[in-house]
Amino acid sequence: MTTLPWWQTAVFYQLYLRSFADNNDDGIGDLQGVIAHLDYLQELGISAIWLSPHYPSPRVDDGYDVSDYLNVHPDYGSLDDFRQLLDAAHARGMRVLADLIPNHTSDQHPWFQASRRRQEPYTDFYVWSDDNQRYGDARIIFLDTETSNWAWDELRGQYYWHRFYRQQPDLNYDNPLVQEAMLDVMRFWLDLGLDGFRVDAVPYLFEREGTNCENLPETHAFLKRMRAMMEAEYPHAVLMSEANQPPMETLRYFGGKPGHPDVPGDEFHMCLHFPLMPRLFMALARADRSPIVEILQRCSPIPKNAQWATFLRNHDELTLEMVTPEERDWMWQVYAPEPRMRLNLGIRRRLAPLLDNDRQKIELMFSLLFTLPGAPVIYYGDEIGMGDNSWLPDRNGVRTPMQWDDTLNAGFSVARDLPTPVIDDPVYGYHRVNVRAQWSDPNSLLQRIRQFIHVARAYPLLATGDMEVIQHDEPALFAFYRTDGTTKVLCLHNLGESALQISTPAGADLLTGERIGPGPLQLPAFGFRWIKV
Ligand code: GLC
Ligand code: CA
């Protein structure tokens, strides 16, 4: 058997630095706080962490507005702390990914400040124009805040282009110096020992008149350059794309030749599976597997040397940008009954509240995450069923402090004032929902997720194996085989609230160890089984 690259079978943990653990008692999560909790992640079975942006930033977009690519935000520590984190993670056999934000900087970045003044070599580092009507076919992404992708700069006397907040001017990738500068940023962190990047907002790097300025050939060409540099200089490291696009467009970020899995991918090793994510919630709400089955068909095959990064939730709103307007309205009704739960074209809620804190449904969704093709990414706190706070502005409500225990501030920090309050309601509050309590309770969600992770890591075919969907008259039954040619696992999911009577071949339940079948099996409401046959 050939050995697979580590990231194809990894279990990722998306860690929101600011809210994970505060080590120096200033109320803000930091790198030393992460180091102090690596044992937890290791015990959980995590193989790689993805850190939210750690760079200096005025934080208009919570760090996605970088003002210095080559340093650490003083709130989070120093470059030395970053090195220490890499060493400490590596010593435990864990990898570390950072966020890379190539599309835009903060307006406070020295490059932008120099560009405003037309100082060389930065004059053309950004997309400047006398005319704010150019590229009029590009959509506005932060719909709730911005009305144009252009903003006026008094000093330079021109407009500059920005796909996100106006404080995030887009870099000009037509300028070869910008391309070089970004490759050097990558080298800087990879030289420190970083294991890869989750690359932010990749579809928007270039602009061309008469297009929607997304997924342009020029953008793909630069991303291939990025990959070629990685292959040549850091072959162990991984690039994961954030491209929230329709299936065909998302697939193109793997590179290679769509539809031809034997042609090696030459762009991203991994793509976050944005097409699948909303369909998981759709299928559950409709008690019908077809949205999932359909999207998986449309999203395959991928190059053999690539992998999906699957996820249920992340630090942003649950995006509904890529579903039809009818589906979006219906999803909003089902999953975001209060207007304050909606943001832009999505839903700003966490996993547990989205699923009415129904333990069965939460486990079912995690079961899908672990048994469908791809490497799962867990959003911090979802492993204990943390809640959200939709009264907080923007996406802050899904970024609240990690609930470690039932002491002051959930054990996150001993500071008097926290920039983002801890969840403290009767249902999701830290007195009830916290790591310490769940760690010692064998029946907790946390221990369940830990078990999923351990089984998933013991059966890499759940990440990389082939998938065969079993046709069945009952739409709520989502049954499929995963196989690597030698071992075969039957995955059963009941997406509905009525128990299902099915018949199974003989096998062993991977989660309970029980012998099963051959014969009839009852799958309770929202039940699931992983059966090695
Ligand atoms: C990505 C990030 C999001 C950020 C945006 C702009 O979508 O996930 O948090 O606001 O890019 O950088
Ligand atoms: Ca701190």
Coordinates of C-alpha atoms and ligand atoms in Angstrom, one line a residue:
M1 CA 0.0 0.0 0.0
T2 CA 1.3 3.4 -0.8
T3 CA 1.4 5.9 2.0
L4 CA -1.0 8.7 1.7
P5 CA 0.1 12.3 2.3
W6 CA -0.7 13.2 6.0
W7 CA -3.4 15.8 5.1
Q8 CA -5.6 13.3 3.2
T9 CA -6.5 11.5 6.3
A10 CA -6.1 14.2 8.9
V11 CA -8.7 15.4 11.3
F12 CA -8.5 19.2 11.5
Y13 CA -9.5 21.5 14.3
Q14 CA -10.3 25.1 13.4
L15 CA -9.1 27.1 16.4
Y16 CA -10.2 30.7 16.9
L17 CA -7.1 32.1 18.5
R18 CA -8.7 35.1 20.2
S19 CA -11.3 32.9 21.9
F20 CA -9.5 29.7 22.7
A21 CA -7.5 30.3 25.8
D22 CA -6.0 33.3 27.5
N23 CA -2.6 32.6 29.1
N24 CA -1.5 36.1 30.2
D25 CA -4.8 37.2 31.8
D26 CA -5.6 40.1 29.6
G27 CA -8.9 38.7 28.5
I28 CA -7.7 37.7 25.0
G29 CA -6.8 34.3 23.8
D30 CA -3.2 33.8 22.8
L31 CA -0.6 31.5 21.4
Q32 CA 0.6 30.4 24.9
G33 CA -3.0 29.6 25.7
V34 CA -3.1 27.3 22.7
I35 CA 0.2 25.6 23.8
A36 CA -1.3 25.1 27.2
H37 CA -4.2 23.2 25.7
L38 CA -2.4 21.1 23.1
D39 CA -2.7 18.1 25.3
Y40 CA -6.5 18.4 25.1
L41 CA -6.4 18.5 21.3
Q42 CA -4.0 15.6 21.2
E43 CA -6.2 13.5 23.5
L44 CA -9.1 14.4 21.4
G45 CA -7.3 12.9 18.5
I46 CA -6.8 16.0 16.4
S47 CA -4.0 15.7 13.8
A48 CA -3.8 19.3 12.6
I49 CA -4.9 22.7 13.8
W50 CA -5.9 25.6 11.7
L51 CA -5.3 28.9 13.4
S52 CA -7.4 31.9 12.6
P53 CA -5.4 34.9 11.5
H54 CA -2.6 35.6 13.9
Y55 CA -1.1 38.7 12.2
P56 CA -1.0 42.3 13.4
S57 CA -4.3 43.9 12.4
P58 CA -6.6 46.7 13.3
R59 CA -9.2 43.9 13.4
V60 CA -12.0 45.6 11.4
D61 CA -12.5 42.1 10.0
D62 CA -11.2 40.2 13.0
G63 CA -7.7 39.7 11.6
Y64 CA -8.6 39.2 8.0
D65 CA -7.4 42.8 7.6
V66 CA -3.6 42.2 7.9
S67 CA -1.4 45.2 8.6
D68 CA 1.9 43.1 8.7
Y69 CA 2.2 39.7 7.1
L70 CA 5.5 38.9 8.8
N71 CA 4.6 39.2 12.5
V72 CA 2.3 38.1 15.2
H73 CA -0.5 40.4 16.7
P74 CA 0.8 41.5 20.1
D75 CA -2.5 40.4 21.6
Y76 CA -1.6 36.8 20.7
G77 CA 2.2 36.9 21.5
S78 CA 5.4 37.1 19.5
L79 CA 7.1 35.3 16.7
D80 CA 8.9 33.3 19.4
D81 CA 5.6 32.2 20.8
F82 CA 4.6 31.1 17.3
R83 CA 7.8 29.1 17.0
Q84 CA 7.1 27.5 20.4
L85 CA 3.6 26.6 19.3
L86 CA 5.0 24.9 16.2
D87 CA 7.5 23.0 18.2
A88 CA 5.0 22.0 20.9
A89 CA 2.5 20.8 18.3
H90 CA 5.1 18.9 16.3
A91 CA 6.4 17.2 19.5
R92 CA 2.9 15.8 19.8
G93 CA 2.7 14.7 16.2
M94 CA 0.3 17.5 15.3
R95 CA 0.5 19.8 12.4
V96 CA -0.3 23.5 12.3
L97 CA -1.9 25.5 9.5
A98 CA -2.2 29.3 9.5
D99 CA -4.6 31.5 7.6
L100 CA -3.1 33.2 4.6
I101 CA -5.0 36.2 3.3
P102 CA -3.6 37.0 -0.1
N103 CA -6.5 38.9 -1.7
H104 CA -6.4 42.1 0.5
T105 CA -4.6 43.8 3.3
S106 CA -5.7 46.2 5.9
D107 CA -5.9 49.9 4.9
Q108 CA -3.3 50.3 7.7
H109 CA -0.8 48.1 6.0
P110 CA 2.4 50.1 5.1
W111 CA 2.0 48.9 1.5
F112 CA -1.3 50.6 1.2
Q113 CA -0.1 53.7 3.0
A114 CA 2.8 54.0 0.6
S115 CA 0.5 53.3 -2.4
R116 CA -1.8 56.1 -1.4
R117 CA 1.2 58.4 -1.6
R118 CA 2.3 56.8 -4.9
Q119 CA 5.6 55.8 -3.3
E120 CA 7.6 53.2 -5.4
P121 CA 7.5 50.3 -5.5
Y122 CA 4.1 50.3 -4.0
T123 CA 2.2 52.7 -6.4
D124 CA 0.6 49.8 -8.2
F125 CA 0.2 47.4 -5.3
Y126 CA -3.5 48.0 -5.2
V127 CA -6.3 48.3 -7.7
W128 CA -6.7 52.1 -8.3
S129 CA -9.1 53.8 -10.6
D130 CA -10.5 57.2 -11.5
D131 CA -13.8 55.6 -12.2
N132 CA -15.9 53.8 -9.6
Q133 CA -18.1 52.1 -12.3
R134 CA -15.4 49.6 -13.5
Y135 CA -15.9 45.9 -12.9
G136 CA -19.6 46.6 -12.4
D137 CA -20.5 42.9 -12.8
A138 CA -18.8 41.9 -9.5
R139 CA -21.2 41.2 -6.7
I140 CA -20.9 42.8 -3.3
I141 CA -20.1 40.2 -0.6
F142 CA -20.6 42.0 2.7
L143 CA -24.1 43.1 1.6
D144 CA -25.2 44.2 5.0
T145 CA -22.4 46.8 5.2
E146 CA -21.0 47.8 1.8
T147 CA -22.8 49.3 -1.1
S148 CA -19.9 49.4 -3.6
N149 CA -16.7 47.5 -4.2
W150 CA -15.0 50.9 -4.7
A151 CA -14.0 53.4 -2.0
W152 CA -12.6 56.9 -2.5
D153 CA -9.2 57.8 -1.2
E154 CA -8.8 61.5 -0.6
L155 CA -5.0 61.4 -0.4
R156 CA -4.4 59.7 -3.7
G157 CA -7.4 61.2 -5.4
Q158 CA -8.6 57.9 -6.7
Y159 CA -10.9 55.0 -5.9
Y160 CA -9.6 51.7 -4.7
W161 CA -11.1 48.3 -5.2
H162 CA -12.2 46.1 -2.2
R163 CA -14.2 42.9 -2.3
F164 CA -14.8 42.9 1.5
Y165 CA -14.9 45.8 4.0
R166 CA -13.7 49.1 2.7
Q167 CA -10.9 48.9 5.2
Q168 CA -9.6 45.9 3.2
P169 CA -8.2 47.1 -0.1
D170 CA -7.6 44.4 -2.7
L171 CA -4.0 43.8 -3.7
N172 CA -3.2 44.1 -7.4
Y173 CA -2.2 40.7 -8.7
D174 CA -1.5 42.1 -12.2
N175 CA 1.6 43.5 -10.5
P176 CA 4.4 40.9 -10.5
L177 CA 5.8 42.5 -7.4
V178 CA 2.6 41.6 -5.5
Q179 CA 2.8 38.0 -6.6
E180 CA 6.5 37.8 -5.5
A181 CA 5.7 39.5 -2.2
M182 CA 2.9 37.0 -1.4
L183 CA 5.1 34.0 -2.2
D184 CA 7.7 35.5 0.1
V185 CA 5.1 35.8 2.9
M186 CA 4.4 32.1 2.5
R187 CA 8.1 31.2 2.6
F188 CA 8.6 33.2 5.8
W189 CA 6.1 31.1 7.7
L190 CA 7.0 27.8 6.1
D191 CA 10.6 28.4 6.9
L192 CA 9.5 28.7 10.6
G193 CA 8.1 25.2 10.3
L194 CA 4.5 25.9 9.5
D195 CA 2.7 22.9 7.8
G196 CA 0.5 24.8 5.5
F197 CA -2.2 27.4 4.9
R198 CA -5.9 27.7 4.7
V199 CA -6.0 30.3 2.0
D200 CA -8.6 33.0 2.3
A201 CA -11.0 34.3 -0.4
V202 CA -9.0 32.8 -3.3
P203 CA -11.5 33.4 -6.2
Y204 CA -11.1 37.2 -6.2
L205 CA -7.4 37.7 -6.9
F206 CA -7.8 39.3 -10.4
E207 CA -10.3 41.6 -11.9
R208 CA -11.3 41.8 -15.6
E209 CA -13.9 44.0 -17.2
G210 CA -17.0 42.2 -18.4
T211 CA -16.7 39.3 -15.9
N212 CA -17.9 38.8 -12.3
C213 CA -14.2 39.0 -11.3
E214 CA -14.3 35.5 -9.7
N215 CA -12.4 32.4 -10.7
L216 CA -10.6 34.1 -13.6
P217 CA -8.0 32.1 -15.5
E218 CA -5.4 34.6 -14.3
T219 CA -6.3 33.8 -10.7
H220 CA -5.9 30.1 -11.4
A221 CA -2.5 30.7 -13.0
F222 CA -1.2 32.5 -10.0
L223 CA -2.5 29.8 -7.6
K224 CA -0.7 27.2 -9.7
R225 CA 2.5 29.3 -9.2
M226 CA 1.8 29.1 -5.5
R227 CA 1.5 25.4 -5.6
A228 CA 4.6 24.9 -7.8
M229 CA 6.6 26.9 -5.2
M230 CA 5.3 24.7 -2.4
E231 CA 6.1 21.5 -4.3
A232 CA 9.6 22.7 -5.0
E233 CA 10.4 24.2 -1.7
Y234 CA 8.0 22.7 1.0
P235 CA 6.7 19.4 -0.4
H236 CA 5.3 18.3 3.0
A237 CA 3.1 21.3 3.4
V238 CA -0.5 21.7 2.4
L239 CA -2.7 24.4 0.8
M240 CA -6.4 24.4 1.6
S241 CA -8.6 26.8 -0.4
E242 CA -11.5 28.8 0.8
A243 CA -13.5 29.1 -2.4
N244 CA -17.2 29.4 -1.8
Q245 CA -18.4 28.7 -5.4
P246 CA -20.7 26.5 -7.4
P247 CA -19.5 22.8 -7.7
M248 CA -17.7 23.1 -11.1
E249 CA -15.9 26.3 -10.1
T250 CA -15.0 24.9 -6.7
L251 CA -13.5 21.8 -8.3
R252 CA -11.3 23.8 -10.5
Y253 CA -9.3 24.9 -7.5
F254 CA -7.8 21.5 -7.3
G255 CA -6.2 22.1 -10.7
G256 CA -5.5 19.1 -12.9
K257 CA -8.2 18.3 -15.3
P258 CA -11.8 18.3 -14.0
G259 CA -13.3 14.8 -14.6
H260 CA -9.9 13.1 -14.9
P261 CA -8.8 12.0 -11.4
D262 CA -5.6 10.5 -12.8
V263 CA -4.3 13.9 -13.9
P264 CA -2.6 15.2 -10.8
G265 CA -4.0 18.3 -9.2
D266 CA -1.6 21.3 -9.5
E267 CA -3.4 23.9 -7.5
F268 CA -4.8 23.3 -4.0
H269 CA -4.2 20.1 -2.2
M270 CA -7.5 20.5 -0.4
C271 CA -10.6 22.6 -1.0
L272 CA -13.1 23.3 1.8
H273 CA -16.3 21.6 0.7
F274 CA -18.6 24.6 0.5
P275 CA -21.0 22.9 -2.0
L276 CA -21.7 20.1 0.4
M277 CA -22.0 22.0 3.7
P278 CA -25.4 23.7 3.3
R279 CA -26.8 20.5 1.7
L280 CA -26.1 18.5 4.8
F281 CA -28.5 20.9 6.7
M282 CA -31.0 20.8 3.9
A283 CA -31.1 17.1 3.7
L284 CA -31.6 16.8 7.5
A285 CA -34.4 19.4 7.5
R286 CA -36.2 17.6 4.6
A287 CA -35.5 14.1 5.8
D288 CA -34.2 13.4 2.3
R289 CA -30.7 12.3 1.2
S290 CA -31.1 13.6 -2.3
P291 CA -29.5 17.1 -1.8
I292 CA -26.3 15.4 -0.5
V293 CA -26.3 12.6 -3.1
E294 CA -26.8 15.1 -5.9
I295 CA -24.1 17.5 -4.8
L296 CA -21.5 14.7 -4.2
Q297 CA -22.1 13.5 -7.7
R298 CA -21.6 17.0 -9.1
C299 CA -18.4 17.4 -7.0
S300 CA -16.6 14.3 -8.2
P301 CA -14.2 13.0 -9.2
I302 CA -11.3 15.0 -7.8
P303 CA -7.6 14.4 -8.6
K304 CA -6.2 11.4 -6.8
N305 CA -3.6 13.5 -5.1
A306 CA -6.2 15.9 -3.7
Q307 CA -8.7 15.9 -0.9
W308 CA -11.9 17.7 0.3
A309 CA -11.9 19.4 3.6
T310 CA -15.4 18.8 4.9
F311 CA -17.0 20.9 7.7
L312 CA -20.3 21.6 9.3
R313 CA -19.6 25.1 10.7
N314 CA -16.9 27.7 10.8
H315 CA -16.1 31.2 12.1
D316 CA -18.4 32.9 9.5
E317 CA -22.1 32.8 8.9
L318 CA -23.3 29.6 7.5
T319 CA -23.2 30.7 3.9
L320 CA -26.2 30.3 1.6
E321 CA -24.7 32.3 -1.2
M322 CA -24.5 29.3 -3.5
V323 CA -28.0 27.9 -3.1
T324 CA -31.0 29.0 -5.0
P325 CA -33.0 32.0 -3.7
E326 CA -35.9 29.6 -2.9
E327 CA -33.7 27.2 -1.0
R328 CA -32.1 30.2 0.8
D329 CA -35.5 31.5 2.0
W330 CA -36.6 28.1 3.1
M331 CA -33.2 27.5 5.0
W332 CA -33.6 30.9 6.7
Q333 CA -37.1 30.0 7.8
V334 CA -36.0 26.6 9.2
Y335 CA -32.6 27.5 10.6
A336 CA -32.8 31.2 11.3
P337 CA -36.3 32.1 12.6
E338 CA -35.1 35.4 14.1
P339 CA -33.9 38.1 11.7
R340 CA -30.9 38.8 14.0
M341 CA -29.7 35.3 13.2
R342 CA -29.2 36.2 9.6
L343 CA -26.2 38.0 8.2
N344 CA -25.4 38.9 4.6
L345 CA -26.6 35.8 2.7
G346 CA -26.2 33.4 5.6
I347 CA -27.0 32.3 9.2
R348 CA -24.8 33.3 12.1
R349 CA -25.4 30.4 14.4
R350 CA -23.4 27.6 15.8
L351 CA -24.0 23.9 15.2
A352 CA -25.8 23.0 18.4
P353 CA -28.4 25.9 18.3
L354 CA -29.0 25.2 14.6
L355 CA -30.0 21.7 15.5
D356 CA -32.2 22.8 18.5
N357 CA -29.5 21.3 20.8
D358 CA -30.9 17.9 19.8
R359 CA -28.1 15.5 20.8
Q360 CA -29.2 12.8 18.2
K361 CA -29.2 15.4 15.4
I362 CA -25.8 16.8 16.4
E363 CA -24.3 13.3 16.5
L364 CA -25.9 12.5 13.1
M365 CA -24.4 15.5 11.5
F366 CA -21.0 14.7 13.0
S367 CA -21.4 11.1 11.7
L368 CA -21.9 12.4 8.2
L369 CA -18.9 14.6 8.6
F370 CA -16.8 11.6 9.5
T371 CA -18.1 9.1 7.1
L372 CA -18.5 11.1 3.9
P373 CA -15.4 11.5 1.6
G374 CA -13.0 14.2 2.8
A375 CA -10.9 15.2 5.8
P376 CA -13.1 16.6 8.5
V377 CA -12.6 20.1 10.0
I378 CA -14.1 20.6 13.4
Y379 CA -14.9 24.1 14.5
Y380 CA -13.7 24.8 18.1
G381 CA -16.4 24.4 20.7
D382 CA -18.7 22.4 18.4
E383 CA -17.2 19.2 20.0
I384 CA -18.9 20.2 23.3
G385 CA -22.0 21.6 21.7
M386 CA -21.3 25.3 22.4
G387 CA -24.0 27.8 21.8
D388 CA -23.9 31.2 20.2
N389 CA -24.9 34.8 20.9
S390 CA -26.7 36.4 18.0
W391 CA -27.0 39.7 19.9
L392 CA -23.3 40.4 19.3
P393 CA -22.4 42.3 16.1
D394 CA -21.2 40.7 12.8
R395 CA -19.9 37.1 13.3
N396 CA -18.8 37.6 16.9
G397 CA -21.6 35.5 18.2
V398 CA -20.1 32.3 16.9
R399 CA -16.6 33.3 18.2
T400 CA -17.2 33.4 21.9
P401 CA -14.7 32.1 24.5
M402 CA -14.1 28.4 24.6
Q403 CA -15.9 26.8 27.6
W404 CA -13.2 24.9 29.5
D405 CA -14.9 24.5 32.9
D406 CA -17.5 26.1 35.2
T407 CA -15.1 28.5 36.9
L408 CA -14.9 32.3 36.3
N409 CA -15.2 33.1 32.5
A410 CA -15.5 29.4 31.7
G411 CA -11.9 28.9 32.5
F412 CA -11.0 30.8 29.4
S413 CA -9.4 33.8 31.3
V414 CA -9.2 35.2 34.7
A415 CA -9.4 38.8 33.4
R416 CA -12.2 41.0 34.7
D417 CA -13.4 42.2 31.4
L418 CA -13.6 40.1 28.3
P419 CA -13.9 41.7 24.8
T420 CA -16.4 39.0 23.8
P421 CA -18.6 37.7 26.7
V422 CA -18.7 34.1 27.6
I423 CA -22.0 32.3 26.8
D424 CA -23.9 32.2 30.1
D425 CA -27.4 31.2 29.4
P426 CA -29.2 28.4 31.1
V427 CA -29.0 26.0 28.1
Y428 CA -25.6 26.6 26.5
G429 CA -23.9 28.5 29.4
Y430 CA -20.5 27.3 30.7
H431 CA -21.9 26.0 33.9
R432 CA -23.6 23.3 31.9
V433 CA -21.6 23.1 28.7
N434 CA -17.9 22.8 29.3
V435 CA -14.9 20.6 28.5
R436 CA -14.1 19.5 32.0
A437 CA -17.6 18.2 32.8
Q438 CA -17.9 16.4 29.4
W439 CA -14.4 14.9 29.6
S440 CA -15.2 12.9 32.7
D441 CA -18.6 11.9 31.4
P442 CA -18.4 8.8 29.2
N443 CA -21.8 9.6 27.7
S444 CA -21.0 13.2 26.8
L445 CA -21.0 14.7 23.3
L446 CA -17.3 15.3 23.7
Q447 CA -16.5 11.7 24.4
R448 CA -18.7 10.7 21.5
I449 CA -16.8 13.0 19.1
R450 CA -13.6 11.7 20.5
Q451 CA -14.6 8.2 19.7
F452 CA -15.6 9.3 16.1
I453 CA -12.2 10.8 15.7
H454 CA -10.4 7.7 16.9
V455 CA -12.4 5.4 14.7
A456 CA -12.0 7.7 11.7
R457 CA -8.2 7.8 12.2
A458 CA -8.1 4.0 12.5
Y459 CA -10.1 3.7 9.2
P460 CA -8.5 6.1 6.8
L461 CA -10.8 4.7 4.1
L462 CA -13.5 6.9 5.7
A463 CA -11.6 9.8 4.5
T464 CA -10.1 8.6 1.2
G465 CA -12.0 5.4 0.2
D466 CA -14.5 5.1 -2.7
M467 CA -18.1 5.7 -2.0
E468 CA -21.1 3.8 -3.3
V469 CA -24.5 5.1 -2.4
I470 CA -27.3 2.5 -1.9
Q471 CA -30.5 3.3 -3.6
H472 CA -33.6 2.9 -1.4
D473 CA -37.2 3.9 -1.6
E474 CA -37.1 5.6 1.7
P475 CA -35.7 9.1 1.1
A476 CA -34.7 9.5 4.8
L477 CA -32.3 6.6 4.6
F478 CA -28.9 7.6 3.5
A479 CA -26.9 4.4 3.2
F480 CA -23.5 4.1 1.5
Y481 CA -20.4 1.9 1.4
R482 CA -16.9 3.3 1.9
T483 CA -14.2 1.0 0.7
D484 CA -10.5 0.9 -0.1
G485 CA -10.7 -2.3 -2.0
T486 CA -9.9 -4.5 1.0
T487 CA -12.1 -3.2 3.8
K488 CA -15.7 -2.2 3.4
V489 CA -17.7 0.0 5.8
L490 CA -21.5 0.3 5.5
C491 CA -22.6 3.7 6.8
L492 CA -26.3 4.1 7.6
H493 CA -28.0 7.4 8.4
N494 CA -31.6 8.0 9.2
L495 CA -32.3 11.7 8.3
G496 CA -35.9 11.5 9.5
E497 CA -37.8 11.4 12.8
S498 CA -39.4 8.0 12.2
A499 CA -37.5 4.8 13.0
L500 CA -36.5 2.8 9.9
Q501 CA -36.5 -1.0 9.6
I502 CA -33.8 -2.1 7.3
S503 CA -31.8 -5.2 6.6
T504 CA -28.1 -5.4 6.8
P505 CA -25.4 -7.9 5.9
A506 CA -23.3 -9.4 8.7
G507 CA -20.7 -7.1 10.2
A508 CA -19.2 -5.4 13.2
D509 CA -20.4 -2.0 14.5
L510 CA -17.3 0.2 14.6
L511 CA -18.7 2.4 17.3
T512 CA -20.1 -0.2 19.7
G513 CA -18.0 -3.2 18.8
E514 CA -21.3 -5.3 18.5
R515 CA -21.8 -8.0 15.9
I516 CA -24.6 -7.1 13.5
G517 CA -26.8 -9.2 11.2
P518 CA -27.3 -10.6 8.7
G519 CA -30.9 -9.6 9.0
P520 CA -33.2 -6.8 10.1
L521 CA -31.9 -3.8 11.9
Q522 CA -33.8 -0.9 13.4
L523 CA -32.4 2.6 12.8
P524 CA -34.0 5.0 15.3
A525 CA -35.0 8.6 14.5
F526 CA -31.8 10.4 13.4
G527 CA -29.9 7.2 14.1
F528 CA -26.7 6.1 12.4
R529 CA -24.4 3.1 12.2
W530 CA -20.9 2.5 10.9
I531 CA -20.7 -1.2 10.1
K532 CA -17.6 -3.0 8.9
V533 CA -18.9 -5.8 6.6
Ligands
GLC1 C1 -13.2 34.8 4.4 C2 -13.1 34.7 5.9 C3 -13.9 35.8 6.5 C4 -13.4 37.1 6.1 C5 -13.3 37.2 4.5 C6 -12.5 38.4 4.1 O1 -14.4 34.6 3.9 O2 -13.5 33.4 6.3 O3 -14.0 35.7 7.9 O4 -14.3 38.1 6.6 O5 -12.7 36.1 4.0 O6 -11.2 38.2 4.4
CA2 CA -4.0 36.9 26.5

